[in-house]
Amino acid sequence: MELTDQEIVKRKELLRLGPEEAATLVKCRPIIEAEIDNVVEEFYRIQTRNPEVTKLMGDEEMVRRLHVSQRKYILGLFDGCTDGQYVGNRLRIGIVHKNIGVDPKFYLAAVKTLKDLLFRALARNINDPASLEEASQALDKLLYFDITLVFDAYTLSLVQEVEAERDRVEVYAESLELQVAERTRELAEKVRELETALSMVKKLEGVIPICGVCKKIRDDKESWQQLEQYISEHSEALFSHGLCPECFEKEMMGLRALKLGKQE
């Protein structure tokens, strides 16, 4: 994320943050350099009262690095420079805060704490009320300038997350549509196969007139047909002819009797 020089100028104009404020803060730098250790120590002492903030800070090494970064940030407020590099640094601060999970409410509370500590440091060293008011106003404007930049970074990060999630959902939806289309095609194919199979199935149902003696069946044309023929025409069944044990025995007896008759 970058801001054009025109946008930077416009934002400073909105806050009435100009060369006079920059010069005022530069004059205050020696005071802050002398107070910096106390300010940083007190700042983190107050921050660690909140268990959630303490958890975000991490281990001792991380806390040490935070102390170094905070010193650099505070002194940077009194350099008198708010150019593109300064703005880029503040935007990166916002992105880092968002990435490590610092809620905006904690960030704003931290800025308020830092502002109070810096105002007290200035008050301890500037005896002239008018000069103190001038320094306080200049610092207040610059801190508001920083806040707008950090929140720009927060907002951009959130927008990017939303867009990434939207893209993920769109990809998933497209994938789901393809899966549904494929399943629909497969089901349609199965339906066609079943319809084809059903069209080949012939059913025997209702009352079938059958002769009690010869077992022929009367069809709807009043014609009498052999049982095998009728069933074959009205179903997919096929017949293979053979003899059951009883009929086989009867046939054999008949053949033996016929053979004996011929011999006599």
PDB file of C-alpha atoms in Angstrom:
ATOM      1  CA  MET A   1       0.000   0.000   0.000  1.00  0.00           C
ATOM      2  CA  GLU A   2       1.341   3.423  -0.956  1.00  0.00           C
ATOM      3  CA  LEU A   3       0.067   6.987  -0.736  1.00  0.00           C
ATOM      4  CA  THR A   4       0.892   9.584  -3.342  1.00  0.00           C
ATOM      5  CA  ASP A   5       2.643  12.794  -2.347  1.00  0.00           C
ATOM      6  CA  GLN A   6      -0.583  14.655  -3.122  1.00  0.00           C
ATOM      7  CA  GLU A   7      -2.553  12.436  -0.755  1.00  0.00           C
ATOM      8  CA  ILE A   8       0.027  12.898   2.001  1.00  0.00           C
ATOM      9  CA  VAL A   9      -0.138  16.681   1.612  1.00  0.00           C
ATOM     10  CA  LYS A  10      -3.936  16.608   1.649  1.00  0.00           C
ATOM     11  CA  ARG A  11      -4.037  14.617   4.876  1.00  0.00           C
ATOM     12  CA  LYS A  12      -1.602  16.930   6.613  1.00  0.00           C
ATOM     13  CA  GLU A  13      -3.641  19.920   5.489  1.00  0.00           C
ATOM     14  CA  LEU A  14      -6.772  18.377   7.015  1.00  0.00           C
ATOM     15  CA  LEU A  15      -4.973  18.136  10.362  1.00  0.00           C
ATOM     16  CA  ARG A  16      -3.231  21.506   9.903  1.00  0.00           C
ATOM     17  CA  LEU A  17       0.059  19.682  10.277  1.00  0.00           C
ATOM     18  CA  GLY A  18       2.689  21.790   8.548  1.00  0.00           C
ATOM     19  CA  PRO A  19       6.280  23.046   8.723  1.00  0.00           C
ATOM     20  CA  GLU A  20       5.649  25.019  11.926  1.00  0.00           C
ATOM     21  CA  GLU A  21       4.533  21.909  13.785  1.00  0.00           C
ATOM     22  CA  ALA A  22       7.515  19.980  12.408  1.00  0.00           C
ATOM     23  CA  ALA A  23       9.916  22.681  13.617  1.00  0.00           C
ATOM     24  CA  THR A  24       8.283  22.726  17.048  1.00  0.00           C
ATOM     25  CA  LEU A  25       8.696  18.968  17.441  1.00  0.00           C
ATOM     26  CA  VAL A  26      12.336  19.098  16.337  1.00  0.00           C
ATOM     27  CA  LYS A  27      13.029  21.635  19.102  1.00  0.00           C
ATOM     28  CA  CYS A  28      11.506  19.193  21.601  1.00  0.00           C
ATOM     29  CA  ARG A  29      13.703  16.267  20.543  1.00  0.00           C
ATOM     30  CA  PRO A  30      16.462  16.896  23.166  1.00  0.00           C
ATOM     31  CA  ILE A  31      13.815  16.737  25.890  1.00  0.00           C
ATOM     32  CA  ILE A  32      12.472  13.432  24.596  1.00  0.00           C
ATOM     33  CA  GLU A  33      15.961  11.975  24.173  1.00  0.00           C
ATOM     34  CA  ALA A  34      16.601  12.663  27.852  1.00  0.00           C
ATOM     35  CA  GLU A  35      13.241  11.178  28.880  1.00  0.00           C
ATOM     36  CA  ILE A  36      13.049   8.281  26.415  1.00  0.00           C
ATOM     37  CA  ASP A  37      14.102   5.489  28.790  1.00  0.00           C
ATOM     38  CA  ASN A  38      11.558   6.459  31.427  1.00  0.00           C
ATOM     39  CA  VAL A  39       8.817   6.894  28.821  1.00  0.00           C
ATOM     40  CA  VAL A  40       9.396   3.468  27.247  1.00  0.00           C
ATOM     41  CA  GLU A  41       9.633   1.673  30.588  1.00  0.00           C
ATOM     42  CA  GLU A  42       6.457   3.303  31.890  1.00  0.00           C
ATOM     43  CA  PHE A  43       4.666   2.653  28.614  1.00  0.00           C
ATOM     44  CA  TYR A  44       5.266  -1.104  28.780  1.00  0.00           C
ATOM     45  CA  ARG A  45       4.600  -1.232  32.491  1.00  0.00           C
ATOM     46  CA  ILE A  46       1.125   0.126  31.778  1.00  0.00           C
ATOM     47  CA  GLN A  47       0.630  -2.106  28.741  1.00  0.00           C
ATOM     48  CA  THR A  48       1.429  -5.293  30.646  1.00  0.00           C
ATOM     49  CA  ARG A  49      -1.383  -4.632  33.089  1.00  0.00           C
ATOM     50  CA  ASN A  50      -3.661  -6.082  30.427  1.00  0.00           C
ATOM     51  CA  PRO A  51      -3.269  -9.895  30.154  1.00  0.00           C
ATOM     52  CA  GLU A  52      -4.416  -9.897  26.521  1.00  0.00           C
ATOM     53  CA  VAL A  53      -1.787  -7.344  25.536  1.00  0.00           C
ATOM     54  CA  THR A  54       0.880  -9.194  27.516  1.00  0.00           C
ATOM     55  CA  LYS A  55       0.047 -12.380  25.626  1.00  0.00           C
ATOM     56  CA  LEU A  56       0.459 -10.576  22.305  1.00  0.00           C
ATOM     57  CA  MET A  57       3.909  -9.335  23.312  1.00  0.00           C
ATOM     58  CA  GLY A  58       5.327 -12.846  23.526  1.00  0.00           C
ATOM     59  CA  ASP A  59       8.543 -13.886  25.255  1.00  0.00           C
ATOM     60  CA  GLU A  60      11.325 -11.767  26.784  1.00  0.00           C
ATOM     61  CA  GLU A  61      13.238 -11.505  23.513  1.00  0.00           C
ATOM     62  CA  MET A  62      10.166 -10.154  21.770  1.00  0.00           C
ATOM     63  CA  VAL A  63       9.601  -7.650  24.580  1.00  0.00           C
ATOM     64  CA  ARG A  64      13.208  -6.478  24.240  1.00  0.00           C
ATOM     65  CA  ARG A  65      12.735  -5.960  20.515  1.00  0.00           C
ATOM     66  CA  LEU A  66       9.505  -4.079  21.173  1.00  0.00           C
ATOM     67  CA  HIS A  67      11.368  -1.724  23.507  1.00  0.00           C
ATOM     68  CA  VAL A  68      13.910  -0.989  20.775  1.00  0.00           C
ATOM     69  CA  SER A  69      11.195  -0.435  18.161  1.00  0.00           C
ATOM     70  CA  GLN A  70       9.221   1.828  20.472  1.00  0.00           C
ATOM     71  CA  ARG A  71      12.273   3.983  21.195  1.00  0.00           C
ATOM     72  CA  LYS A  72      12.841   4.357  17.468  1.00  0.00           C
ATOM     73  CA  TYR A  73       9.189   5.203  16.869  1.00  0.00           C
ATOM     74  CA  ILE A  74       9.066   7.849  19.601  1.00  0.00           C
ATOM     75  CA  LEU A  75      12.243   9.566  18.460  1.00  0.00           C
ATOM     76  CA  GLY A  76      10.903   9.500  14.897  1.00  0.00           C
ATOM     77  CA  LEU A  77       7.999  11.660  16.032  1.00  0.00           C
ATOM     78  CA  PHE A  78      10.471  14.456  16.731  1.00  0.00           C
ATOM     79  CA  ASP A  79      12.512  14.258  13.514  1.00  0.00           C
ATOM     80  CA  GLY A  80      10.355  16.862  11.784  1.00  0.00           C
ATOM     81  CA  CYS A  81       9.989  14.646   8.709  1.00  0.00           C
ATOM     82  CA  THR A  82       6.668  13.293   7.454  1.00  0.00           C
ATOM     83  CA  ASP A  83       7.613  12.352   3.903  1.00  0.00           C
ATOM     84  CA  GLY A  84       6.799   9.211   1.912  1.00  0.00           C
ATOM     85  CA  GLN A  85       9.310   7.130   3.861  1.00  0.00           C
ATOM     86  CA  TYR A  86       7.741   8.187   7.155  1.00  0.00           C
ATOM     87  CA  VAL A  87       4.273   7.341   5.819  1.00  0.00           C
ATOM     88  CA  GLY A  88       5.444   3.954   4.521  1.00  0.00           C
ATOM     89  CA  ASN A  89       6.877   3.127   7.931  1.00  0.00           C
ATOM     90  CA  ARG A  90       3.562   3.930   9.641  1.00  0.00           C
ATOM     91  CA  LEU A  91       1.646   1.833   7.128  1.00  0.00           C
ATOM     92  CA  ARG A  92       3.947  -1.112   7.831  1.00  0.00           C
ATOM     93  CA  ILE A  93       3.318  -0.653  11.546  1.00  0.00           C
ATOM     94  CA  GLY A  94      -0.401  -0.963  10.885  1.00  0.00           C
ATOM     95  CA  ILE A  95       0.048  -4.118   8.814  1.00  0.00           C
ATOM     96  CA  VAL A  96       2.266  -5.708  11.478  1.00  0.00           C
ATOM     97  CA  HIS A  97      -0.250  -4.886  14.209  1.00  0.00           C
ATOM     98  CA  LYS A  98      -3.055  -6.417  12.143  1.00  0.00           C
ATOM     99  CA  ASN A  99      -1.050  -9.541  11.292  1.00  0.00           C
ATOM    100  CA  ILE A 100      -0.134 -10.312  14.905  1.00  0.00           C
ATOM    101  CA  GLY A 101      -3.734  -9.837  15.990  1.00  0.00           C
ATOM    102  CA  VAL A 102      -3.623  -6.476  17.767  1.00  0.00           C
ATOM    103  CA  ASP A 103      -7.216  -5.325  18.050  1.00  0.00           C
ATOM    104  CA  PRO A 104      -7.730  -1.642  17.085  1.00  0.00           C
ATOM    105  CA  LYS A 105      -9.024  -0.927  20.594  1.00  0.00           C
ATOM    106  CA  PHE A 106      -5.664  -1.991  22.044  1.00  0.00           C
ATOM    107  CA  TYR A 107      -3.781   0.083  19.488  1.00  0.00           C
ATOM    108  CA  LEU A 108      -5.818   3.203  20.277  1.00  0.00           C
ATOM    109  CA  ALA A 109      -5.398   2.640  24.008  1.00  0.00           C
ATOM    110  CA  ALA A 110      -1.635   2.335  23.497  1.00  0.00           C
ATOM    111  CA  VAL A 111      -1.535   5.597  21.514  1.00  0.00           C
ATOM    112  CA  LYS A 112      -3.474   7.335  24.285  1.00  0.00           C
ATOM    113  CA  THR A 113      -1.026   6.022  26.885  1.00  0.00           C
ATOM    114  CA  LEU A 114       1.977   7.117  24.840  1.00  0.00           C
ATOM    115  CA  LYS A 115       0.514  10.565  24.248  1.00  0.00           C
ATOM    116  CA  ASP A 116      -0.086  11.077  27.973  1.00  0.00           C
ATOM    117  CA  LEU A 117       3.470  10.014  28.814  1.00  0.00           C
ATOM    118  CA  LEU A 118       4.996  12.298  26.175  1.00  0.00           C
ATOM    119  CA  PHE A 119       2.833  15.227  27.253  1.00  0.00           C
ATOM    120  CA  ARG A 120       4.004  14.753  30.844  1.00  0.00           C
ATOM    121  CA  ALA A 121       7.628  14.602  29.732  1.00  0.00           C
ATOM    122  CA  LEU A 122       7.200  17.862  27.828  1.00  0.00           C
ATOM    123  CA  ALA A 123       5.402  19.463  30.769  1.00  0.00           C
ATOM    124  CA  ARG A 124       8.273  18.581  33.100  1.00  0.00           C
ATOM    125  CA  ASN A 125      10.759  20.368  30.865  1.00  0.00           C
ATOM    126  CA  ILE A 126       8.888  23.284  29.263  1.00  0.00           C
ATOM    127  CA  ASN A 127       8.067  26.045  31.712  1.00  0.00           C
ATOM    128  CA  ASP A 128       6.451  28.488  29.307  1.00  0.00           C
ATOM    129  CA  PRO A 129       2.709  27.623  29.012  1.00  0.00           C
ATOM    130  CA  ALA A 130       2.462  28.947  25.463  1.00  0.00           C
ATOM    131  CA  SER A 131       5.449  26.895  24.304  1.00  0.00           C
ATOM    132  CA  LEU A 132       4.079  23.815  26.067  1.00  0.00           C
ATOM    133  CA  GLU A 133       0.704  24.275  24.386  1.00  0.00           C
ATOM    134  CA  GLU A 134       2.384  24.698  21.021  1.00  0.00           C
ATOM    135  CA  ALA A 135       4.426  21.513  21.488  1.00  0.00           C
ATOM    136  CA  SER A 136       1.413  19.548  22.747  1.00  0.00           C
ATOM    137  CA  GLN A 137      -0.731  20.639  19.793  1.00  0.00           C
ATOM    138  CA  ALA A 138       1.990  19.728  17.291  1.00  0.00           C
ATOM    139  CA  LEU A 139       2.457  16.281  18.847  1.00  0.00           C
ATOM    140  CA  ASP A 140      -1.296  15.719  18.998  1.00  0.00           C
ATOM    141  CA  LYS A 141      -1.672  16.456  15.270  1.00  0.00           C
ATOM    142  CA  LEU A 142       1.187  14.144  14.346  1.00  0.00           C
ATOM    143  CA  LEU A 143      -0.215  11.284  16.427  1.00  0.00           C
ATOM    144  CA  TYR A 144      -3.591  11.707  14.727  1.00  0.00           C
ATOM    145  CA  PHE A 145      -1.783  11.628  11.388  1.00  0.00           C
ATOM    146  CA  ASP A 146      -0.153   8.339  12.396  1.00  0.00           C
ATOM    147  CA  ILE A 147      -3.487   6.891  13.506  1.00  0.00           C
ATOM    148  CA  THR A 148      -5.084   7.585  10.122  1.00  0.00           C
ATOM    149  CA  LEU A 149      -2.208   5.792   8.394  1.00  0.00           C
ATOM    150  CA  VAL A 150      -2.319   2.776  10.684  1.00  0.00           C
ATOM    151  CA  PHE A 151      -6.064   2.456  10.234  1.00  0.00           C
ATOM    152  CA  ASP A 152      -5.634   2.668   6.471  1.00  0.00           C
ATOM    153  CA  ALA A 153      -3.382  -0.377   6.760  1.00  0.00           C
ATOM    154  CA  TYR A 154      -5.901  -2.155   9.004  1.00  0.00           C
ATOM    155  CA  THR A 155      -8.701  -1.434   6.537  1.00  0.00           C
ATOM    156  CA  LEU A 156      -6.682  -2.546   3.520  1.00  0.00           C
ATOM    157  CA  SER A 157      -5.707  -5.772   5.258  1.00  0.00           C
ATOM    158  CA  LEU A 158      -9.337  -6.509   6.116  1.00  0.00           C
ATOM    159  CA  VAL A 159     -10.431  -5.781   2.544  1.00  0.00           C
ATOM    160  CA  GLN A 160      -7.746  -8.126   1.232  1.00  0.00           C
ATOM    161  CA  GLU A 161      -8.894 -10.849   3.619  1.00  0.00           C
ATOM    162  CA  VAL A 162     -12.499 -10.420   2.491  1.00  0.00           C
ATOM    163  CA  GLU A 163     -11.480 -10.506  -1.174  1.00  0.00           C
ATOM    164  CA  ALA A 164      -9.338 -13.601  -0.617  1.00  0.00           C
ATOM    165  CA  GLU A 165     -12.225 -15.331   1.155  1.00  0.00           C
ATOM    166  CA  ARG A 166     -14.593 -14.294  -1.626  1.00  0.00           C
ATOM    167  CA  ASP A 167     -12.217 -15.735  -4.232  1.00  0.00           C
ATOM    168  CA  ARG A 168     -11.955 -18.952  -2.232  1.00  0.00           C
ATOM    169  CA  VAL A 169     -15.741 -19.232  -2.035  1.00  0.00           C
ATOM    170  CA  GLU A 170     -16.087 -18.552  -5.769  1.00  0.00           C
ATOM    171  CA  VAL A 171     -13.547 -21.260  -6.590  1.00  0.00           C
ATOM    172  CA  TYR A 172     -15.349 -23.664  -4.277  1.00  0.00           C
ATOM    173  CA  ALA A 173     -18.713 -22.757  -5.836  1.00  0.00           C
ATOM    174  CA  GLU A 174     -17.358 -23.367  -9.335  1.00  0.00           C
ATOM    175  CA  SER A 175     -15.921 -26.692  -8.218  1.00  0.00           C
ATOM    176  CA  LEU A 176     -19.238 -27.598  -6.619  1.00  0.00           C
ATOM    177  CA  GLU A 177     -21.118 -26.681  -9.795  1.00  0.00           C
ATOM    178  CA  LEU A 178     -18.841 -28.948 -11.814  1.00  0.00           C
ATOM    179  CA  GLN A 179     -19.377 -31.783  -9.344  1.00  0.00           C
ATOM    180  CA  VAL A 180     -23.149 -31.291  -9.433  1.00  0.00           C
ATOM    181  CA  ALA A 181     -23.116 -31.211 -13.235  1.00  0.00           C
ATOM    182  CA  GLU A 182     -21.083 -34.423 -13.340  1.00  0.00           C
ATOM    183  CA  ARG A 183     -23.363 -36.143 -10.815  1.00  0.00           C
ATOM    184  CA  THR A 184     -26.410 -34.959 -12.780  1.00  0.00           C
ATOM    185  CA  ARG A 185     -24.948 -36.367 -15.982  1.00  0.00           C
ATOM    186  CA  GLU A 186     -24.217 -39.687 -14.274  1.00  0.00           C
ATOM    187  CA  LEU A 187     -27.739 -39.854 -12.825  1.00  0.00           C
ATOM    188  CA  ALA A 188     -29.271 -39.033 -16.203  1.00  0.00           C
ATOM    189  CA  GLU A 189     -27.238 -41.843 -17.748  1.00  0.00           C
ATOM    190  CA  LYS A 190     -28.428 -44.243 -15.048  1.00  0.00           C
ATOM    191  CA  VAL A 191     -32.031 -43.171 -15.642  1.00  0.00           C
ATOM    192  CA  ARG A 192     -31.656 -43.816 -19.364  1.00  0.00           C
ATOM    193  CA  GLU A 193     -30.191 -47.243 -18.651  1.00  0.00           C
ATOM    194  CA  LEU A 194     -33.058 -48.072 -16.296  1.00  0.00           C
ATOM    195  CA  GLU A 195     -35.655 -46.818 -18.754  1.00  0.00           C
ATOM    196  CA  THR A 196     -34.090 -48.949 -21.473  1.00  0.00           C
ATOM    197  CA  ALA A 197     -34.098 -51.969 -19.182  1.00  0.00           C
ATOM    198  CA  LEU A 198     -37.702 -51.348 -18.137  1.00  0.00           C
ATOM    199  CA  SER A 199     -38.796 -51.041 -21.746  1.00  0.00           C
ATOM    200  CA  MET A 200     -37.511 -54.569 -22.308  1.00  0.00           C
ATOM    201  CA  VAL A 201     -39.291 -56.027 -19.295  1.00  0.00           C
ATOM    202  CA  LYS A 202     -42.654 -57.724 -19.898  1.00  0.00           C
ATOM    203  CA  LYS A 203     -44.888 -58.403 -16.939  1.00  0.00           C
ATOM    204  CA  LEU A 204     -47.419 -61.161 -16.345  1.00  0.00           C
ATOM    205  CA  GLU A 205     -50.252 -59.901 -14.202  1.00  0.00           C
ATOM    206  CA  GLY A 206     -53.970 -60.288 -13.606  1.00  0.00           C
ATOM    207  CA  VAL A 207     -56.052 -63.487 -14.105  1.00  0.00           C
ATOM    208  CA  ILE A 208     -54.611 -65.843 -16.754  1.00  0.00           C
ATOM    209  CA  PRO A 209     -57.123 -68.340 -18.261  1.00  0.00           C
ATOM    210  CA  ILE A 210     -55.496 -71.786 -18.364  1.00  0.00           C
ATOM    211  CA  CYS A 211     -56.898 -75.150 -19.384  1.00  0.00           C
ATOM    212  CA  GLY A 212     -57.202 -77.490 -16.437  1.00  0.00           C
ATOM    213  CA  VAL A 213     -56.271 -80.500 -18.558  1.00  0.00           C
ATOM    214  CA  CYS A 214     -53.750 -79.574 -21.249  1.00  0.00           C
ATOM    215  CA  LYS A 215     -52.537 -76.434 -19.473  1.00  0.00           C
ATOM    216  CA  LYS A 216     -52.820 -74.270 -22.579  1.00  0.00           C
ATOM    217  CA  ILE A 217     -53.411 -70.582 -21.975  1.00  0.00           C
ATOM    218  CA  ARG A 218     -55.987 -68.406 -23.690  1.00  0.00           C
ATOM    219  CA  ASP A 219     -54.631 -65.067 -24.873  1.00  0.00           C
ATOM    220  CA  ASP A 220     -56.520 -61.793 -25.415  1.00  0.00           C
ATOM    221  CA  LYS A 221     -57.278 -62.882 -28.990  1.00  0.00           C
ATOM    222  CA  GLU A 222     -59.173 -65.942 -27.731  1.00  0.00           C
ATOM    223  CA  SER A 223     -56.421 -68.175 -29.065  1.00  0.00           C
ATOM    224  CA  TRP A 224     -55.080 -71.058 -27.004  1.00  0.00           C
ATOM    225  CA  GLN A 225     -51.300 -71.303 -26.734  1.00  0.00           C
ATOM    226  CA  GLN A 226     -48.870 -73.669 -25.157  1.00  0.00           C
ATOM    227  CA  LEU A 227     -47.805 -72.552 -21.698  1.00  0.00           C
ATOM    228  CA  GLU A 228     -44.185 -72.114 -22.778  1.00  0.00           C
ATOM    229  CA  GLN A 229     -45.100 -70.035 -25.812  1.00  0.00           C
ATOM    230  CA  TYR A 230     -47.402 -67.739 -23.848  1.00  0.00           C
ATOM    231  CA  ILE A 231     -44.873 -67.055 -21.088  1.00  0.00           C
ATOM    232  CA  SER A 232     -42.062 -66.492 -23.596  1.00  0.00           C
ATOM    233  CA  GLU A 233     -44.135 -63.910 -25.474  1.00  0.00           C
ATOM    234  CA  HIS A 234     -45.149 -62.062 -22.323  1.00  0.00           C
ATOM    235  CA  SER A 235     -41.845 -62.052 -20.446  1.00  0.00           C
ATOM    236  CA  GLU A 236     -38.116 -62.342 -20.912  1.00  0.00           C
ATOM    237  CA  ALA A 237     -38.156 -65.927 -19.661  1.00  0.00           C
ATOM    238  CA  LEU A 238     -36.782 -68.738 -21.828  1.00  0.00           C
ATOM    239  CA  PHE A 239     -37.459 -72.443 -21.453  1.00  0.00           C
ATOM    240  CA  SER A 240     -35.118 -75.397 -21.524  1.00  0.00           C
ATOM    241  CA  HIS A 241     -36.876 -78.733 -21.690  1.00  0.00           C
ATOM    242  CA  GLY A 242     -36.027 -81.695 -19.527  1.00  0.00           C
ATOM    243  CA  LEU A 243     -37.699 -84.358 -17.370  1.00  0.00           C
ATOM    244  CA  CYS A 244     -38.369 -84.340 -13.675  1.00  0.00           C
ATOM    245  CA  PRO A 245     -37.586 -87.618 -11.838  1.00  0.00           C
ATOM    246  CA  GLU A 246     -41.229 -88.778 -11.778  1.00  0.00           C
ATOM    247  CA  CYS A 247     -41.807 -88.116 -15.462  1.00  0.00           C
ATOM    248  CA  PHE A 248     -38.470 -89.662 -16.307  1.00  0.00           C
ATOM    249  CA  GLU A 249     -39.481 -92.846 -14.492  1.00  0.00           C
ATOM    250  CA  LYS A 250     -42.866 -92.905 -16.240  1.00  0.00           C
ATOM    251  CA  GLU A 251     -41.244 -92.438 -19.631  1.00  0.00           C
ATOM    252  CA  MET A 252     -38.738 -95.182 -18.936  1.00  0.00           C
ATOM    253  CA  MET A 253     -41.509 -97.546 -17.859  1.00  0.00           C
ATOM    254  CA  GLY A 254     -43.387 -96.784 -21.051  1.00  0.00           C
ATOM    255  CA  LEU A 255     -40.317 -97.436 -23.147  1.00  0.00           C
ATOM    256  CA  ARG A 256     -39.663-100.726 -21.375  1.00  0.00           C
ATOM    257  CA  ALA A 257     -43.280-101.782 -21.860  1.00  0.00           C
ATOM    258  CA  LEU A 258     -43.095-100.861 -25.528  1.00  0.00           C
ATOM    259  CA  LYS A 259     -39.915-102.837 -25.932  1.00  0.00           C
ATOM    260  CA  LEU A 260     -41.401-105.924 -24.269  1.00  0.00           C
ATOM    261  CA  GLY A 261     -44.482-105.668 -26.462  1.00  0.00           C
ATOM    262  CA  LYS A 262     -42.370-105.714 -29.578  1.00  0.00           C
ATOM    263  CA  GLN A 263     -40.421-108.738 -28.352  1.00  0.00           C
ATOM    264  CA  GLU A 264     -43.593-110.734 -27.823  1.00  0.00           C
TER     265      GLU A 264
END
